[in-house]
Amino acid sequence: MMKDGKSIVLIGMPGVGKSTIGVILAKEIGYQFLDADLLIQEQEGMLLKDIIATKGHDGFLAVENQVNRDVDAKHSVIATGGSAVYCEEAMLHYKETCQIVYLRCPYEILSKRLGDLKGRGVALKEGQTLLDLYEERSVLYEKYADVIIDEDNKGIEETLELLKEKFC
């Protein structure tokens, strides 16, 4: 269990491993695991990519903000969608109630990991590239993070060890 019992929120770009690392971390420290993207899909009754196609970029962000803002989880590891950092109400809620961890991964590694962004349900504006998104979001991730974990050349186990050292 964590030292102070606060929930842990994982933020970062798509493909950094928020969900993968989050579920393993939760098991290893005896916490629940919540995936905010799955909560959004459950509430809306459709996949992320279909929500974006139906409601548009701004409509999707409004839903993402509401779902994340309304999360009231104790002793949990919460994996957010990469675009949650655009949702100020949600991020302020997490800042007040949780420890926010930015899983930072270099652009070069991310660009190799990520395939079809739209198929993954990544909220891109018209004409926006992955590099544009990376540069725009990195500033926000750093703004909200209580802790930054650099994933450069680290596997899942190494990242998990760093997180456990920080919180347990």
CSV table of N, CA and C in Angstrom, one decimal:
chain,number,residue,atom,x,y,z
A,1,MET,N,0.8,-1.2,0.0
A,1,MET,CA,0.0,0.0,0.0
A,1,MET,C,0.9,1.2,0.0
A,2,MET,N,0.3,2.3,-0.6
A,2,MET,CA,1.1,3.6,-0.6
A,2,MET,C,1.2,4.2,0.8
A,3,LYS,N,2.2,5.0,0.9
A,3,LYS,CA,2.5,5.6,2.2
A,3,LYS,C,1.3,6.4,2.7
A,4,ASP,N,0.8,7.2,1.9
A,4,ASP,CA,-0.3,8.1,2.3
A,4,ASP,C,-1.7,7.7,1.9
A,5,GLY,N,-1.8,6.6,1.2
A,5,GLY,CA,-3.1,6.1,0.9
A,5,GLY,C,-3.8,6.8,-0.3
A,6,LYS,N,-3.2,7.8,-0.9
A,6,LYS,CA,-3.8,8.5,-2.0
A,6,LYS,C,-3.8,7.6,-3.2
A,7,SER,N,-4.8,7.9,-4.1
A,7,SER,CA,-4.8,7.2,-5.4
A,7,SER,C,-3.7,7.8,-6.2
A,8,ILE,N,-3.3,7.0,-7.2
A,8,ILE,CA,-2.3,7.4,-8.2
A,8,ILE,C,-3.0,7.5,-9.6
A,9,VAL,N,-2.7,8.7,-10.2
A,9,VAL,CA,-3.2,8.9,-11.5
A,9,VAL,C,-2.1,8.9,-12.5
A,10,LEU,N,-2.2,8.1,-13.5
A,10,LEU,CA,-1.1,8.1,-14.6
A,10,LEU,C,-1.5,8.9,-15.8
A,11,ILE,N,-0.6,9.8,-16.1
A,11,ILE,CA,-0.9,10.7,-17.3
A,11,ILE,C,0.3,10.5,-18.3
A,12,GLY,N,0.1,10.8,-19.5
A,12,GLY,CA,1.1,10.7,-20.5
A,12,GLY,C,0.5,10.4,-21.9
A,13,MET,N,1.4,10.5,-22.9
A,13,MET,CA,1.0,10.3,-24.3
A,13,MET,C,0.4,8.9,-24.5
A,14,PRO,N,-0.4,8.7,-25.5
A,14,PRO,CA,-0.8,7.4,-25.9
A,14,PRO,C,0.4,6.5,-26.2
A,15,GLY,N,0.4,5.3,-25.7
A,15,GLY,CA,1.5,4.4,-26.0
A,15,GLY,C,2.6,4.3,-25.0
A,16,VAL,N,2.5,5.2,-23.9
A,16,VAL,CA,3.5,5.1,-22.9
A,16,VAL,C,3.3,3.9,-21.9
A,17,GLY,N,2.1,3.4,-21.9
A,17,GLY,CA,1.9,2.2,-21.0
A,17,GLY,C,1.1,2.5,-19.8
A,18,LYS,N,0.3,3.5,-19.8
A,18,LYS,CA,-0.5,3.9,-18.6
A,18,LYS,C,-1.4,2.7,-18.2
A,19,SER,N,-2.1,2.1,-19.1
A,19,SER,CA,-3.0,1.0,-18.8
A,19,SER,C,-2.3,-0.2,-18.4
A,20,THR,N,-1.3,-0.6,-19.2
A,20,THR,CA,-0.5,-1.8,-18.9
A,20,THR,C,0.2,-1.7,-17.5
A,21,ILE,N,0.9,-0.6,-17.3
A,21,ILE,CA,1.7,-0.4,-16.1
A,21,ILE,C,0.7,-0.2,-14.9
A,22,GLY,N,-0.4,0.5,-15.2
A,22,GLY,CA,-1.4,0.8,-14.1
A,22,GLY,C,-2.0,-0.5,-13.5
A,23,VAL,N,-2.4,-1.4,-14.4
A,23,VAL,CA,-3.0,-2.6,-13.9
A,23,VAL,C,-2.1,-3.5,-13.1
A,24,ILE,N,-0.8,-3.6,-13.5
A,24,ILE,CA,0.2,-4.3,-12.8
A,24,ILE,C,0.5,-3.7,-11.4
A,25,LEU,N,0.7,-2.3,-11.5
A,25,LEU,CA,1.0,-1.6,-10.3
A,25,LEU,C,-0.1,-1.8,-9.2
A,26,ALA,N,-1.3,-1.7,-9.7
A,26,ALA,CA,-2.5,-1.8,-8.8
A,26,ALA,C,-2.4,-3.2,-8.1
A,27,LYS,N,-2.1,-4.2,-8.8
A,27,LYS,CA,-2.1,-5.6,-8.2
A,27,LYS,C,-0.9,-5.7,-7.2
A,28,GLU,N,0.2,-5.1,-7.6
A,28,GLU,CA,1.4,-5.2,-6.7
A,28,GLU,C,1.3,-4.4,-5.4
A,29,ILE,N,0.5,-3.3,-5.4
A,29,ILE,CA,0.4,-2.5,-4.2
A,29,ILE,C,-1.0,-2.6,-3.5
A,30,GLY,N,-1.8,-3.5,-4.0
A,30,GLY,CA,-3.1,-3.8,-3.4
A,30,GLY,C,-4.2,-2.7,-3.6
A,31,TYR,N,-4.1,-2.1,-4.8
A,31,TYR,CA,-5.1,-1.0,-5.1
A,31,TYR,C,-6.0,-1.6,-6.2
A,32,GLN,N,-7.1,-0.8,-6.4
A,32,GLN,CA,-8.0,-1.1,-7.5
A,32,GLN,C,-7.4,-0.4,-8.7
A,33,PHE,N,-7.8,-0.9,-9.9
A,33,PHE,CA,-7.4,-0.2,-11.2
A,33,PHE,C,-8.6,0.3,-11.9
A,34,LEU,N,-8.5,1.6,-12.4
A,34,LEU,CA,-9.6,2.2,-13.2
A,34,LEU,C,-8.9,2.7,-14.5
A,35,ASP,N,-9.5,2.4,-15.6
A,35,ASP,CA,-9.1,2.9,-16.9
A,35,ASP,C,-10.2,4.0,-17.3
A,36,ALA,N,-9.8,5.2,-17.3
A,36,ALA,CA,-10.8,6.3,-17.6
A,36,ALA,C,-11.3,6.2,-19.0
A,37,ASP,N,-10.5,5.7,-20.0
A,37,ASP,CA,-11.0,5.5,-21.3
A,37,ASP,C,-12.2,4.4,-21.4
A,38,LEU,N,-12.0,3.4,-20.5
A,38,LEU,CA,-13.1,2.4,-20.5
A,38,LEU,C,-14.3,2.9,-19.8
A,39,LEU,N,-14.1,3.8,-18.8
A,39,LEU,CA,-15.3,4.5,-18.1
A,39,LEU,C,-16.0,5.3,-19.1
A,40,ILE,N,-15.3,6.0,-20.0
A,40,ILE,CA,-15.9,6.9,-21.0
A,40,ILE,C,-16.7,6.0,-22.0
A,41,GLN,N,-16.1,4.9,-22.5
A,41,GLN,CA,-16.8,4.1,-23.4
A,41,GLN,C,-18.0,3.5,-22.8
A,42,GLU,N,-17.9,3.1,-21.6
A,42,GLU,CA,-19.1,2.5,-20.9
A,42,GLU,C,-20.2,3.5,-20.8
A,43,GLN,N,-19.9,4.7,-20.4
A,43,GLN,CA,-20.9,5.8,-20.2
A,43,GLN,C,-21.6,6.1,-21.5
A,44,GLU,N,-20.8,6.2,-22.6
A,44,GLU,CA,-21.3,6.6,-23.9
A,44,GLU,C,-21.8,5.5,-24.7
A,45,GLY,N,-21.5,4.3,-24.4
A,45,GLY,CA,-22.0,3.1,-25.1
A,45,GLY,C,-21.3,3.0,-26.5
A,46,MET,N,-20.1,3.5,-26.7
A,46,MET,CA,-19.4,3.3,-27.9
A,46,MET,C,-17.9,3.5,-27.7
A,47,LEU,N,-17.1,3.1,-28.7
A,47,LEU,CA,-15.7,3.2,-28.7
A,47,LEU,C,-15.2,4.6,-28.7
A,48,LEU,N,-14.0,4.9,-28.2
A,48,LEU,CA,-13.5,6.2,-28.2
A,48,LEU,C,-13.5,6.9,-29.6
A,49,LYS,N,-13.0,6.1,-30.6
A,49,LYS,CA,-13.0,6.6,-32.0
A,49,LYS,C,-14.3,7.0,-32.5
A,50,ASP,N,-15.4,6.2,-32.1
A,50,ASP,CA,-16.7,6.5,-32.5
A,50,ASP,C,-17.3,7.8,-31.8
A,51,ILE,N,-16.9,7.9,-30.5
A,51,ILE,CA,-17.3,9.1,-29.8
A,51,ILE,C,-16.7,10.4,-30.5
A,52,ILE,N,-15.5,10.3,-30.8
A,52,ILE,CA,-14.8,11.4,-31.5
A,52,ILE,C,-15.5,11.7,-32.8
A,53,ALA,N,-15.8,10.6,-33.6
A,53,ALA,CA,-16.4,10.8,-34.9
A,53,ALA,C,-17.8,11.4,-34.8
A,54,THR,N,-18.5,11.0,-33.7
A,54,THR,CA,-19.9,11.5,-33.5
A,54,THR,C,-20.0,12.9,-32.9
A,55,LYS,N,-19.2,13.1,-31.9
A,55,LYS,CA,-19.3,14.3,-31.1
A,55,LYS,C,-18.2,15.4,-31.5
A,56,GLY,N,-17.2,14.9,-32.2
A,56,GLY,CA,-16.1,15.9,-32.6
A,56,GLY,C,-15.1,15.9,-31.4
A,57,HIS,N,-14.0,16.6,-31.7
A,57,HIS,CA,-12.9,16.7,-30.8
A,57,HIS,C,-13.4,17.4,-29.5
A,58,ASP,N,-14.0,18.5,-29.6
A,58,ASP,CA,-14.5,19.3,-28.4
A,58,ASP,C,-15.5,18.5,-27.6
A,59,GLY,N,-16.4,17.9,-28.3
A,59,GLY,CA,-17.5,17.1,-27.6
A,59,GLY,C,-16.9,15.9,-26.9
A,60,PHE,N,-15.9,15.3,-27.5
A,60,PHE,CA,-15.2,14.2,-26.8
A,60,PHE,C,-14.5,14.7,-25.5
A,61,LEU,N,-13.8,15.8,-25.6
A,61,LEU,CA,-13.1,16.4,-24.5
A,61,LEU,C,-14.1,16.8,-23.3
A,62,ALA,N,-15.3,17.2,-23.7
A,62,ALA,CA,-16.3,17.5,-22.7
A,62,ALA,C,-16.7,16.3,-21.9
A,63,VAL,N,-16.9,15.2,-22.6
A,63,VAL,CA,-17.2,13.9,-22.0
A,63,VAL,C,-16.1,13.4,-21.1
A,64,GLU,N,-14.8,13.5,-21.7
A,64,GLU,CA,-13.6,13.1,-20.9
A,64,GLU,C,-13.5,13.9,-19.6
A,65,ASN,N,-13.7,15.2,-19.7
A,65,ASN,CA,-13.6,16.1,-18.6
A,65,ASN,C,-14.6,15.6,-17.5
A,66,GLN,N,-15.9,15.4,-17.9
A,66,GLN,CA,-17.0,15.1,-17.0
A,66,GLN,C,-16.7,13.7,-16.3
A,67,VAL,N,-16.3,12.7,-17.1
A,67,VAL,CA,-16.0,11.4,-16.5
A,67,VAL,C,-14.8,11.4,-15.5
A,68,ASN,N,-13.7,12.1,-15.9
A,68,ASN,CA,-12.6,12.1,-15.0
A,68,ASN,C,-12.9,13.0,-13.8
A,69,ARG,N,-13.6,14.1,-14.0
A,69,ARG,CA,-13.9,15.0,-12.8
A,69,ARG,C,-14.8,14.3,-11.8
A,70,ASP,N,-15.6,13.3,-12.3
A,70,ASP,CA,-16.5,12.6,-11.4
A,70,ASP,C,-15.9,11.4,-10.8
A,71,VAL,N,-14.7,11.0,-11.1
A,71,VAL,CA,-14.1,9.8,-10.5
A,71,VAL,C,-13.9,10.1,-9.0
A,72,ASP,N,-14.4,9.2,-8.2
A,72,ASP,CA,-14.3,9.3,-6.8
A,72,ASP,C,-13.8,8.0,-6.3
A,73,ALA,N,-12.5,7.7,-6.5
A,73,ALA,CA,-11.9,6.4,-6.1
A,73,ALA,C,-10.9,6.5,-5.1
A,74,LYS,N,-11.0,5.7,-4.1
A,74,LYS,CA,-10.0,5.6,-3.0
A,74,LYS,C,-9.1,4.4,-3.3
A,75,HIS,N,-7.8,4.5,-2.9
A,75,HIS,CA,-6.9,3.4,-3.0
A,75,HIS,C,-6.9,2.8,-4.4
A,76,SER,N,-6.7,3.6,-5.4
A,76,SER,CA,-6.8,3.2,-6.8
A,76,SER,C,-5.7,3.7,-7.7
A,77,VAL,N,-5.4,3.0,-8.7
A,77,VAL,CA,-4.5,3.4,-9.8
A,77,VAL,C,-5.4,3.8,-10.9
A,78,ILE,N,-5.3,5.0,-11.4
A,78,ILE,CA,-6.2,5.4,-12.5
A,78,ILE,C,-5.4,5.8,-13.7
A,79,ALA,N,-5.7,5.1,-14.8
A,79,ALA,CA,-5.0,5.4,-16.1
A,79,ALA,C,-5.9,6.4,-16.9
A,80,THR,N,-5.5,7.5,-17.2
A,80,THR,CA,-6.3,8.5,-17.9
A,80,THR,C,-6.0,8.3,-19.4
A,81,GLY,N,-6.9,8.9,-20.2
A,81,GLY,CA,-6.6,9.0,-21.7
A,81,GLY,C,-5.5,10.1,-21.8
A,82,GLY,N,-4.8,10.0,-22.9
A,82,GLY,CA,-3.7,11.0,-23.1
A,82,GLY,C,-4.2,12.4,-23.2
A,83,SER,N,-5.5,12.6,-23.6
A,83,SER,CA,-6.0,14.0,-23.8
A,83,SER,C,-6.6,14.5,-22.5
A,84,ALA,N,-6.6,13.8,-21.4
A,84,ALA,CA,-7.2,14.2,-20.1
A,84,ALA,C,-6.6,15.5,-19.7
A,85,VAL,N,-5.3,15.8,-20.0
A,85,VAL,CA,-4.7,17.0,-19.6
A,85,VAL,C,-5.3,18.3,-20.2
A,86,TYR,N,-6.1,18.2,-21.2
A,86,TYR,CA,-6.9,19.3,-21.7
A,86,TYR,C,-8.1,19.6,-20.8
A,87,CYS,N,-8.4,18.8,-19.9
A,87,CYS,CA,-9.7,18.9,-19.1
A,87,CYS,C,-9.3,19.5,-17.8
A,88,GLU,N,-9.4,20.8,-17.7
A,88,GLU,CA,-8.9,21.5,-16.5
A,88,GLU,C,-9.6,21.1,-15.2
A,89,GLU,N,-11.0,21.0,-15.3
A,89,GLU,CA,-11.7,20.6,-14.1
A,89,GLU,C,-11.3,19.2,-13.6
A,90,ALA,N,-11.1,18.3,-14.5
A,90,ALA,CA,-10.7,16.9,-14.2
A,90,ALA,C,-9.3,16.9,-13.6
A,91,MET,N,-8.4,17.6,-14.2
A,91,MET,CA,-7.0,17.6,-13.7
A,91,MET,C,-6.9,18.3,-12.3
A,92,LEU,N,-7.7,19.4,-12.1
A,92,LEU,CA,-7.7,20.0,-10.8
A,92,LEU,C,-8.3,19.1,-9.7
A,93,HIS,N,-9.3,18.3,-10.1
A,93,HIS,CA,-9.9,17.3,-9.2
A,93,HIS,C,-8.8,16.3,-8.8
A,94,TYR,N,-8.1,15.8,-9.8
A,94,TYR,CA,-7.1,14.8,-9.5
A,94,TYR,C,-5.9,15.4,-8.7
A,95,LYS,N,-5.6,16.6,-9.0
A,95,LYS,CA,-4.5,17.3,-8.3
A,95,LYS,C,-4.8,17.4,-6.8
A,96,GLU,N,-6.1,17.7,-6.5
A,96,GLU,CA,-6.5,17.8,-5.1
A,96,GLU,C,-6.6,16.5,-4.3
A,97,THR,N,-6.9,15.4,-5.1
A,97,THR,CA,-7.3,14.1,-4.4
A,97,THR,C,-6.3,13.0,-4.6
A,98,CYS,N,-5.3,13.1,-5.5
A,98,CYS,CA,-4.5,12.0,-5.9
A,98,CYS,C,-3.0,12.5,-6.1
A,99,GLN,N,-2.1,11.5,-6.3
A,99,GLN,CA,-0.8,11.8,-6.8
A,99,GLN,C,-0.8,11.6,-8.3
A,100,ILE,N,-0.4,12.6,-9.0
A,100,ILE,CA,-0.4,12.5,-10.5
A,100,ILE,C,1.1,12.2,-11.0
A,101,VAL,N,1.2,11.1,-11.8
A,101,VAL,CA,2.4,10.7,-12.3
A,101,VAL,C,2.4,10.8,-13.8
A,102,TYR,N,3.4,11.5,-14.3
A,102,TYR,CA,3.6,11.7,-15.7
A,102,TYR,C,4.6,10.6,-16.2
A,103,LEU,N,4.1,9.7,-17.0
A,103,LEU,CA,5.0,8.7,-17.6
A,103,LEU,C,5.6,9.3,-18.9
A,104,ARG,N,6.8,9.7,-18.8
A,104,ARG,CA,7.4,10.5,-20.0
A,104,ARG,C,8.2,9.6,-20.8
A,105,CYS,N,7.9,9.6,-22.1
A,105,CYS,CA,8.6,8.7,-23.1
A,105,CYS,C,9.1,9.6,-24.2
A,106,PRO,N,10.3,9.4,-24.7
A,106,PRO,CA,10.8,10.3,-25.8
A,106,PRO,C,10.0,10.1,-27.1
A,107,TYR,N,9.9,11.1,-27.8
A,107,TYR,CA,9.1,11.1,-29.1
A,107,TYR,C,9.5,10.0,-30.0
A,108,GLU,N,10.8,9.8,-30.1
A,108,GLU,CA,11.3,8.8,-31.1
A,108,GLU,C,10.8,7.4,-30.8
A,109,ILE,N,10.7,7.1,-29.5
A,109,ILE,CA,10.2,5.8,-29.1
A,109,ILE,C,8.7,5.7,-29.3
A,110,LEU,N,8.0,6.7,-28.9
A,110,LEU,CA,6.5,6.8,-29.1
A,110,LEU,C,6.1,6.6,-30.5
A,111,SER,N,6.8,7.3,-31.4
A,111,SER,CA,6.4,7.3,-32.8
A,111,SER,C,6.6,5.9,-33.4
A,112,LYS,N,7.5,5.1,-32.9
A,112,LYS,CA,7.7,3.7,-33.3
A,112,LYS,C,6.6,2.8,-32.7
A,113,ARG,N,6.1,3.1,-31.5
A,113,ARG,CA,5.1,2.3,-30.8
A,113,ARG,C,3.7,2.4,-31.4
A,114,LEU,N,3.4,3.7,-31.8
A,114,LEU,CA,2.1,4.0,-32.2
A,114,LEU,C,1.8,3.8,-33.7
A,115,GLY,N,0.7,3.1,-34.0
A,115,GLY,CA,0.4,2.9,-35.4
A,115,GLY,C,-0.7,3.9,-35.8
A,116,ASP,N,-1.9,3.4,-36.0
A,116,ASP,CA,-3.0,4.2,-36.4
A,116,ASP,C,-3.6,5.0,-35.3
A,117,LEU,N,-3.3,6.3,-35.2
A,117,LEU,CA,-3.8,7.1,-34.1
A,117,LEU,C,-5.3,7.2,-34.0
A,118,LYS,N,-5.9,7.4,-35.2
A,118,LYS,CA,-7.4,7.6,-35.1
A,118,LYS,C,-8.0,6.3,-34.7
A,119,GLY,N,-7.5,5.1,-35.2
A,119,GLY,CA,-8.0,3.8,-34.8
A,119,GLY,C,-7.9,3.6,-33.3
A,120,ARG,N,-6.9,4.2,-32.6
A,120,ARG,CA,-6.7,4.0,-31.2
A,120,ARG,C,-7.7,5.0,-30.4
A,121,GLY,N,-8.3,5.9,-31.1
A,121,GLY,CA,-9.2,6.9,-30.5
A,121,GLY,C,-8.4,8.0,-29.9
A,122,VAL,N,-7.3,8.4,-30.6
A,122,VAL,CA,-6.5,9.5,-30.1
A,122,VAL,C,-7.2,10.8,-30.6
A,123,ALA,N,-7.4,11.8,-29.7
A,123,ALA,CA,-8.1,13.0,-30.0
A,123,ALA,C,-7.1,14.0,-30.7
A,124,LEU,N,-7.2,13.9,-32.1
A,124,LEU,CA,-6.3,14.8,-32.9
A,124,LEU,C,-7.2,15.9,-33.5
A,125,LYS,N,-6.7,17.1,-33.5
A,125,LYS,CA,-7.4,18.2,-34.3
A,125,LYS,C,-7.0,18.0,-35.8
A,126,GLU,N,-7.8,18.6,-36.6
A,126,GLU,CA,-7.6,18.5,-38.1
A,126,GLU,C,-6.2,18.9,-38.4
A,127,GLY,N,-5.5,18.1,-39.1
A,127,GLY,CA,-4.1,18.4,-39.6
A,127,GLY,C,-3.0,18.3,-38.6
A,128,GLN,N,-3.4,17.9,-37.4
A,128,GLN,CA,-2.4,17.7,-36.3
A,128,GLN,C,-1.6,16.4,-36.4
A,129,THR,N,-0.3,16.5,-36.3
A,129,THR,CA,0.6,15.3,-36.3
A,129,THR,C,0.9,14.8,-34.9
A,130,LEU,N,1.5,13.7,-34.9
A,130,LEU,CA,1.9,13.1,-33.6
A,130,LEU,C,2.9,14.0,-32.9
A,131,LEU,N,3.8,14.6,-33.7
A,131,LEU,CA,4.8,15.5,-33.1
A,131,LEU,C,4.2,16.7,-32.5
A,132,ASP,N,3.2,17.3,-33.3
A,132,ASP,CA,2.5,18.5,-32.8
A,132,ASP,C,1.8,18.2,-31.5
A,133,LEU,N,1.2,17.0,-31.4
A,133,LEU,CA,0.5,16.6,-30.2
A,133,LEU,C,1.4,16.4,-29.0
A,134,TYR,N,2.6,15.8,-29.3
A,134,TYR,CA,3.6,15.5,-28.3
A,134,TYR,C,4.1,16.8,-27.7
A,135,GLU,N,4.4,17.8,-28.6
A,135,GLU,CA,4.9,19.1,-28.1
A,135,GLU,C,3.9,19.9,-27.3
A,136,GLU,N,2.6,19.8,-27.8
A,136,GLU,CA,1.5,20.5,-27.1
A,136,GLU,C,1.2,19.9,-25.7
A,137,ARG,N,1.2,18.6,-25.7
A,137,ARG,CA,0.8,18.0,-24.4
A,137,ARG,C,1.9,17.9,-23.4
A,138,SER,N,3.1,17.8,-23.8
A,138,SER,CA,4.3,17.6,-22.9
A,138,SER,C,4.2,18.8,-21.8
A,139,VAL,N,4.0,20.0,-22.3
A,139,VAL,CA,3.9,21.1,-21.3
A,139,VAL,C,2.8,20.9,-20.3
A,140,LEU,N,1.7,20.4,-20.7
A,140,LEU,CA,0.6,20.2,-19.8
A,140,LEU,C,0.8,19.0,-18.9
A,141,TYR,N,1.4,18.0,-19.4
A,141,TYR,CA,1.8,16.8,-18.5
A,141,TYR,C,2.7,17.3,-17.4
A,142,GLU,N,3.7,18.1,-17.7
A,142,GLU,CA,4.7,18.6,-16.8
A,142,GLU,C,4.0,19.6,-15.8
A,143,LYS,N,3.0,20.3,-16.2
A,143,LYS,CA,2.3,21.3,-15.4
A,143,LYS,C,1.6,20.6,-14.3
A,144,TYR,N,0.9,19.5,-14.6
A,144,TYR,CA,0.0,18.8,-13.6
A,144,TYR,C,0.7,17.8,-12.8
A,145,ALA,N,1.9,17.3,-13.3
A,145,ALA,CA,2.5,16.1,-12.6
A,145,ALA,C,3.1,16.5,-11.2
A,146,ASP,N,2.8,15.6,-10.3
A,146,ASP,CA,3.5,15.6,-9.0
A,146,ASP,C,4.9,14.9,-9.1
A,147,VAL,N,4.9,13.9,-9.9
A,147,VAL,CA,6.1,13.0,-10.1
A,147,VAL,C,6.2,12.8,-11.6
A,148,ILE,N,7.5,12.8,-12.1
A,148,ILE,CA,7.7,12.5,-13.5
A,148,ILE,C,8.6,11.2,-13.5
A,149,ILE,N,8.2,10.2,-14.2
A,149,ILE,CA,9.0,9.0,-14.4
A,149,ILE,C,9.4,9.0,-15.9
A,150,ASP,N,10.8,9.0,-16.1
A,150,ASP,CA,11.3,8.9,-17.4
A,150,ASP,C,11.4,7.5,-17.9
A,151,GLU,N,10.7,7.1,-19.0
A,151,GLU,CA,10.7,5.8,-19.5
A,151,GLU,C,11.7,5.5,-20.5
A,152,ASP,N,12.6,6.4,-20.8
A,152,ASP,CA,13.6,6.3,-21.8
A,152,ASP,C,14.4,5.0,-21.6
A,153,ASN,N,14.3,4.1,-22.6
A,153,ASN,CA,15.0,2.8,-22.5
A,153,ASN,C,14.7,1.9,-21.3
A,154,LYS,N,13.5,2.1,-20.7
A,154,LYS,CA,13.1,1.3,-19.6
A,154,LYS,C,11.9,0.4,-20.0
A,155,GLY,N,12.0,-0.9,-19.5
A,155,GLY,CA,10.9,-1.8,-19.7
A,155,GLY,C,9.8,-1.6,-18.6
A,156,ILE,N,8.8,-2.4,-18.7
A,156,ILE,CA,7.7,-2.3,-17.8
A,156,ILE,C,8.1,-2.5,-16.4
A,157,GLU,N,9.0,-3.6,-16.2
A,157,GLU,CA,9.4,-3.9,-14.8
A,157,GLU,C,10.2,-2.8,-14.2
A,158,GLU,N,11.1,-2.1,-15.0
A,158,GLU,CA,11.9,-1.0,-14.5
A,158,GLU,C,11.0,0.2,-14.1
A,159,THR,N,10.1,0.5,-14.9
A,159,THR,CA,9.1,1.6,-14.6
A,159,THR,C,8.3,1.2,-13.3
A,160,LEU,N,7.9,0.0,-13.2
A,160,LEU,CA,7.1,-0.4,-12.0
A,160,LEU,C,8.0,-0.2,-10.8
A,161,GLU,N,9.2,-0.6,-10.8
A,161,GLU,CA,10.1,-0.5,-9.7
A,161,GLU,C,10.3,0.9,-9.3
A,162,LEU,N,10.5,1.8,-10.3
A,162,LEU,CA,10.6,3.2,-10.0
A,162,LEU,C,9.3,3.8,-9.3
A,163,LEU,N,8.2,3.4,-9.7
A,163,LEU,CA,6.9,3.8,-9.1
A,163,LEU,C,6.8,3.3,-7.7
A,164,LYS,N,7.1,2.0,-7.5
A,164,LYS,CA,7.0,1.4,-6.2
A,164,LYS,C,8.0,2.1,-5.2
A,165,GLU,N,9.2,2.4,-5.7
A,165,GLU,CA,10.2,3.1,-4.8
A,165,GLU,C,9.6,4.5,-4.4
A,166,LYS,N,8.9,5.1,-5.3
A,166,LYS,CA,8.4,6.5,-5.1
A,166,LYS,C,7.2,6.5,-4.1
A,167,PHE,N,6.4,5.4,-4.2
A,167,PHE,CA,5.1,5.5,-3.4
A,167,PHE,C,5.0,4.5,-2.3
A,168,CYS,N,5.8,3.5,-2.2
A,168,CYS,CA,5.6,2.4,-1.2
A,168,CYS,C,6.7,2.4,-0.2
